[in-house]
PDB file of C-alpha atoms in Angstrom:
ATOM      1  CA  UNK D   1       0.000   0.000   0.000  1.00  0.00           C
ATOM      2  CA  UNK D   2       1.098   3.351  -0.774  1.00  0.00           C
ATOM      3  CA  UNK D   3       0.711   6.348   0.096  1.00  0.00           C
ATOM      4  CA  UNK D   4       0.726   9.809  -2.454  1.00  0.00           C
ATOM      5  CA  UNK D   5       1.110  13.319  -1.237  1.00  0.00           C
ATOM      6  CA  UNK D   6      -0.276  15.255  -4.265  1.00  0.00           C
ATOM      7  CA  UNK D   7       0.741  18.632  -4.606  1.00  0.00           C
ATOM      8  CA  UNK D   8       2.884  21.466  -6.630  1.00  0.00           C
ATOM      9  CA  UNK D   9       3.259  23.930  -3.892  1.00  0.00           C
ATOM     10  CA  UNK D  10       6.276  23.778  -1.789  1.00  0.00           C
ATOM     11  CA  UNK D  11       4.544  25.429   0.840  1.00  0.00           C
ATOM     12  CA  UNK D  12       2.002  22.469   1.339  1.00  0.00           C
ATOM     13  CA  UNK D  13       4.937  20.116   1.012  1.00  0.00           C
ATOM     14  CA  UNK D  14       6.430  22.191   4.063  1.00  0.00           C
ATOM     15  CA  UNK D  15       3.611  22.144   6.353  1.00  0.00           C
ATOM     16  CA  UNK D  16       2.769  18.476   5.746  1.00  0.00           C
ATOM     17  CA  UNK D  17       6.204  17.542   7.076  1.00  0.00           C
ATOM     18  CA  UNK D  18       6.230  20.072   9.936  1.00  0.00           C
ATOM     19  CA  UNK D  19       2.811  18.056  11.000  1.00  0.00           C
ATOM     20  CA  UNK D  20       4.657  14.805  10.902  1.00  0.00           C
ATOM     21  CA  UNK D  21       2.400  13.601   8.167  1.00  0.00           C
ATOM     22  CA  UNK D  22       4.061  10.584   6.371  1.00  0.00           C
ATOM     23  CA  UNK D  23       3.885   9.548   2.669  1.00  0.00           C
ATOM     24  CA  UNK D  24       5.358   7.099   0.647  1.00  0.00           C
ATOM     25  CA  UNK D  25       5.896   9.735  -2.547  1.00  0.00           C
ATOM     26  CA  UNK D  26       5.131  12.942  -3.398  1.00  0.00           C
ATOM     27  CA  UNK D  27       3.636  13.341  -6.687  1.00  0.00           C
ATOM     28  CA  UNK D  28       3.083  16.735  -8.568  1.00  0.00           C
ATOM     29  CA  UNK D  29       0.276  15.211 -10.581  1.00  0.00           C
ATOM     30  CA  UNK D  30      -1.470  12.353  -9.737  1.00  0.00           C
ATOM     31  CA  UNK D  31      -2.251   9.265 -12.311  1.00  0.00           C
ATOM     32  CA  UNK D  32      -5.158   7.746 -11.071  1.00  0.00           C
ATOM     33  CA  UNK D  33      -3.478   4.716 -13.269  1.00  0.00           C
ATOM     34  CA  UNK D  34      -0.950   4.193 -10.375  1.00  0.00           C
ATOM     35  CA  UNK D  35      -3.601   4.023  -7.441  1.00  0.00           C
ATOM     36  CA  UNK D  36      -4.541   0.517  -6.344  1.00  0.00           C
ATOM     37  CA  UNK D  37      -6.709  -0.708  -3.673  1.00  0.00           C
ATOM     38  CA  UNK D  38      -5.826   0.221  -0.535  1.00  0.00           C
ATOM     39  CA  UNK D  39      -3.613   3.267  -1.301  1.00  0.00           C
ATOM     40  CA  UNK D  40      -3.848   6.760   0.077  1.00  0.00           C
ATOM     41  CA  UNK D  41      -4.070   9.471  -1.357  1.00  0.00           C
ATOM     42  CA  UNK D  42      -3.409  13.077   0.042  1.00  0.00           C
ATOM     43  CA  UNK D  43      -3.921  16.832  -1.678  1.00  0.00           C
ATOM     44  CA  UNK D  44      -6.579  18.798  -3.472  1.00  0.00           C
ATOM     45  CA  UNK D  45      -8.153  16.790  -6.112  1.00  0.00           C
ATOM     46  CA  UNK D  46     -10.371  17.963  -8.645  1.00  0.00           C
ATOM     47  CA  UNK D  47     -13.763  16.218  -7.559  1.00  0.00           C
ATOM     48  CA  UNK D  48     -13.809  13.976 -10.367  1.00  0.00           C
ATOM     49  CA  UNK D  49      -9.953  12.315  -9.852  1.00  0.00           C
ATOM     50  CA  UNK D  50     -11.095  12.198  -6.069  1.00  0.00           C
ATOM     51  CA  UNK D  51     -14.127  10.089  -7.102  1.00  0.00           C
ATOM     52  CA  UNK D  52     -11.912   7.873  -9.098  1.00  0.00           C
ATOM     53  CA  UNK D  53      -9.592   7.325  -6.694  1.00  0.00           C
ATOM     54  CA  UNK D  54     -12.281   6.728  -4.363  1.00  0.00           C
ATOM     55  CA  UNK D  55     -13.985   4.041  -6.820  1.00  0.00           C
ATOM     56  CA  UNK D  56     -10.496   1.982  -7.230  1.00  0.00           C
ATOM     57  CA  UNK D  57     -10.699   1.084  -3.443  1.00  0.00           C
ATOM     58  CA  UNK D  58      -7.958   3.638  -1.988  1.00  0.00           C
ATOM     59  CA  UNK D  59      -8.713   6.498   0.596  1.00  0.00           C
ATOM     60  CA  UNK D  60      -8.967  10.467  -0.072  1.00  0.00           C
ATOM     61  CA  UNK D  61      -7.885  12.749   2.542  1.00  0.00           C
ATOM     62  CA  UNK D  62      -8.090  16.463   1.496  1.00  0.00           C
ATOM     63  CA  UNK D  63      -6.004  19.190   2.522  1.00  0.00           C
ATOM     64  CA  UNK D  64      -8.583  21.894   3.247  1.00  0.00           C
ATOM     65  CA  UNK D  65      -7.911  25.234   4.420  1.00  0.00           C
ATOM     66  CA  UNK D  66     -10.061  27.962   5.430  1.00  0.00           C
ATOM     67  CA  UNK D  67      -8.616  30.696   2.428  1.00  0.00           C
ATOM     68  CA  UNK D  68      -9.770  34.165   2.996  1.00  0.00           C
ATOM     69  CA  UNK D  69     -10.130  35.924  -0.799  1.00  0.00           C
ATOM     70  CA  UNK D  70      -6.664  38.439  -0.467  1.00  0.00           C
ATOM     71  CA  UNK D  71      -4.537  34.791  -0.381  1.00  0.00           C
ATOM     72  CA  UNK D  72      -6.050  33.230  -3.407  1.00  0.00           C
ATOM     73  CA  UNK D  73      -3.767  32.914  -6.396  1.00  0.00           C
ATOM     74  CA  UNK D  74      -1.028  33.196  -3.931  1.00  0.00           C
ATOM     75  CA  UNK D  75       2.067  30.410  -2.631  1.00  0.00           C
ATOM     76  CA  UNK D  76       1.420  29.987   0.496  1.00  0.00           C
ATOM     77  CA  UNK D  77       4.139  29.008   2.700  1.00  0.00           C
ATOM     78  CA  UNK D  78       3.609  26.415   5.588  1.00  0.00           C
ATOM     79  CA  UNK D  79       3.050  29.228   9.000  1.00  0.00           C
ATOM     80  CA  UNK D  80       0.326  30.803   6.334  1.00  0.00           C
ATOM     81  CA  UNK D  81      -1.178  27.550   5.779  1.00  0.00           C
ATOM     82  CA  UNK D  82      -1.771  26.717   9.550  1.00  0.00           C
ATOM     83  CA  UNK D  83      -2.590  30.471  10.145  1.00  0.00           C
ATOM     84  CA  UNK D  84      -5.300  29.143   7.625  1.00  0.00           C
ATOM     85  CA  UNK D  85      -6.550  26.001   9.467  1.00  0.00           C
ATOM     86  CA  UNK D  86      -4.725  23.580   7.168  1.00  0.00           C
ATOM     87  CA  UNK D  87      -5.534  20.120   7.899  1.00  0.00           C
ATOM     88  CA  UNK D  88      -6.204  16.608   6.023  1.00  0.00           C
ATOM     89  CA  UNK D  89     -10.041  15.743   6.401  1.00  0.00           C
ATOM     90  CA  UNK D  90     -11.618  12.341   4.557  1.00  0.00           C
ATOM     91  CA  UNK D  91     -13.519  12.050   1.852  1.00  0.00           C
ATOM     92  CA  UNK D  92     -15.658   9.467   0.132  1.00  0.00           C
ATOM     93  CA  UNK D  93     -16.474  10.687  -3.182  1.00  0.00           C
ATOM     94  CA  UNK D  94     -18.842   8.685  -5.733  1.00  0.00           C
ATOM     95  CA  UNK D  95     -20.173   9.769  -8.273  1.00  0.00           C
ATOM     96  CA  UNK D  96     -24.275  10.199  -8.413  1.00  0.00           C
TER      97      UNK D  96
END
Protein backbone atom coordinates (compact mmCIF):
# COMPACT_ATOMS: atom_id res chain seq x y z
CA UNK A 1 0.00 0.00 0.00
CA UNK A 2 1.10 3.35 -0.77
CA UNK A 3 0.71 6.35 0.10
CA UNK A 4 0.73 9.81 -2.45
CA UNK A 5 1.11 13.32 -1.24
CA UNK A 6 -0.28 15.26 -4.26
CA UNK A 7 0.74 18.63 -4.61
CA UNK A 8 2.88 21.47 -6.63
CA UNK A 9 3.26 23.93 -3.89
CA UNK A 10 6.28 23.78 -1.79
CA UNK A 11 4.54 25.43 0.84
CA UNK A 12 2.00 22.47 1.34
CA UNK A 13 4.94 20.12 1.01
CA UNK A 14 6.43 22.19 4.06
CA UNK A 15 3.61 22.14 6.35
CA UNK A 16 2.77 18.48 5.75
CA UNK A 17 6.20 17.54 7.08
CA UNK A 18 6.23 20.07 9.94
CA UNK A 19 2.81 18.06 11.00
CA UNK A 20 4.66 14.81 10.90
CA UNK A 21 2.40 13.60 8.17
CA UNK A 22 4.06 10.58 6.37
CA UNK A 23 3.89 9.55 2.67
CA UNK A 24 5.36 7.10 0.65
CA UNK A 25 5.90 9.74 -2.55
CA UNK A 26 5.13 12.94 -3.40
CA UNK A 27 3.64 13.34 -6.69
CA UNK A 28 3.08 16.73 -8.57
CA UNK A 29 0.28 15.21 -10.58
CA UNK A 30 -1.47 12.35 -9.74
CA UNK A 31 -2.25 9.27 -12.31
CA UNK A 32 -5.16 7.75 -11.07
CA UNK A 33 -3.48 4.72 -13.27
CA UNK A 34 -0.95 4.19 -10.38
CA UNK A 35 -3.60 4.02 -7.44
CA UNK A 36 -4.54 0.52 -6.34
CA UNK A 37 -6.71 -0.71 -3.67
CA UNK A 38 -5.83 0.22 -0.53
CA UNK A 39 -3.61 3.27 -1.30
CA UNK A 40 -3.85 6.76 0.08
CA UNK A 41 -4.07 9.47 -1.36
CA UNK A 42 -3.41 13.08 0.04
CA UNK A 43 -3.92 16.83 -1.68
CA UNK A 44 -6.58 18.80 -3.47
CA UNK A 45 -8.15 16.79 -6.11
CA UNK A 46 -10.37 17.96 -8.64
CA UNK A 47 -13.76 16.22 -7.56
CA UNK A 48 -13.81 13.98 -10.37
CA UNK A 49 -9.95 12.31 -9.85
CA UNK A 50 -11.10 12.20 -6.07
CA UNK A 51 -14.13 10.09 -7.10
CA UNK A 52 -11.91 7.87 -9.10
CA UNK A 53 -9.59 7.33 -6.69
CA UNK A 54 -12.28 6.73 -4.36
CA UNK A 55 -13.98 4.04 -6.82
CA UNK A 56 -10.50 1.98 -7.23
CA UNK A 57 -10.70 1.08 -3.44
CA UNK A 58 -7.96 3.64 -1.99
CA UNK A 59 -8.71 6.50 0.60
CA UNK A 60 -8.97 10.47 -0.07
CA UNK A 61 -7.89 12.75 2.54
CA UNK A 62 -8.09 16.46 1.50
CA UNK A 63 -6.00 19.19 2.52
CA UNK A 64 -8.58 21.89 3.25
CA UNK A 65 -7.91 25.23 4.42
CA UNK A 66 -10.06 27.96 5.43
CA UNK A 67 -8.62 30.70 2.43
CA UNK A 68 -9.77 34.16 3.00
CA UNK A 69 -10.13 35.92 -0.80
CA UNK A 70 -6.66 38.44 -0.47
CA UNK A 71 -4.54 34.79 -0.38
CA UNK A 72 -6.05 33.23 -3.41
CA UNK A 73 -3.77 32.91 -6.40
CA UNK A 74 -1.03 33.20 -3.93
CA UNK A 75 2.07 30.41 -2.63
CA UNK A 76 1.42 29.99 0.50
CA UNK A 77 4.14 29.01 2.70
CA UNK A 78 3.61 26.42 5.59
CA UNK A 79 3.05 29.23 9.00
CA UNK A 80 0.33 30.80 6.33
CA UNK A 81 -1.18 27.55 5.78
CA UNK A 82 -1.77 26.72 9.55
CA UNK A 83 -2.59 30.47 10.14
CA UNK A 84 -5.30 29.14 7.62
CA UNK A 85 -6.55 26.00 9.47
CA UNK A 86 -4.73 23.58 7.17
CA UNK A 87 -5.53 20.12 7.90
CA UNK A 88 -6.20 16.61 6.02
CA UNK A 89 -10.04 15.74 6.40
CA UNK A 90 -11.62 12.34 4.56
CA UNK A 91 -13.52 12.05 1.85
CA UNK A 92 -15.66 9.47 0.13
CA UNK A 93 -16.47 10.69 -3.18
CA UNK A 94 -18.84 8.68 -5.73
CA UNK A 95 -20.17 9.77 -8.27
CA UNK A 96 -24.28 10.20 -8.41
Amino acid sequence: MTTFFVTRHPGALDWARGQGITFDRHITHLDTAEVKAGDTVLGSLPVHLAGQVCQQGARYFNLSLNLPENLRGRELDAQTLKECGALLEEFIVKKG
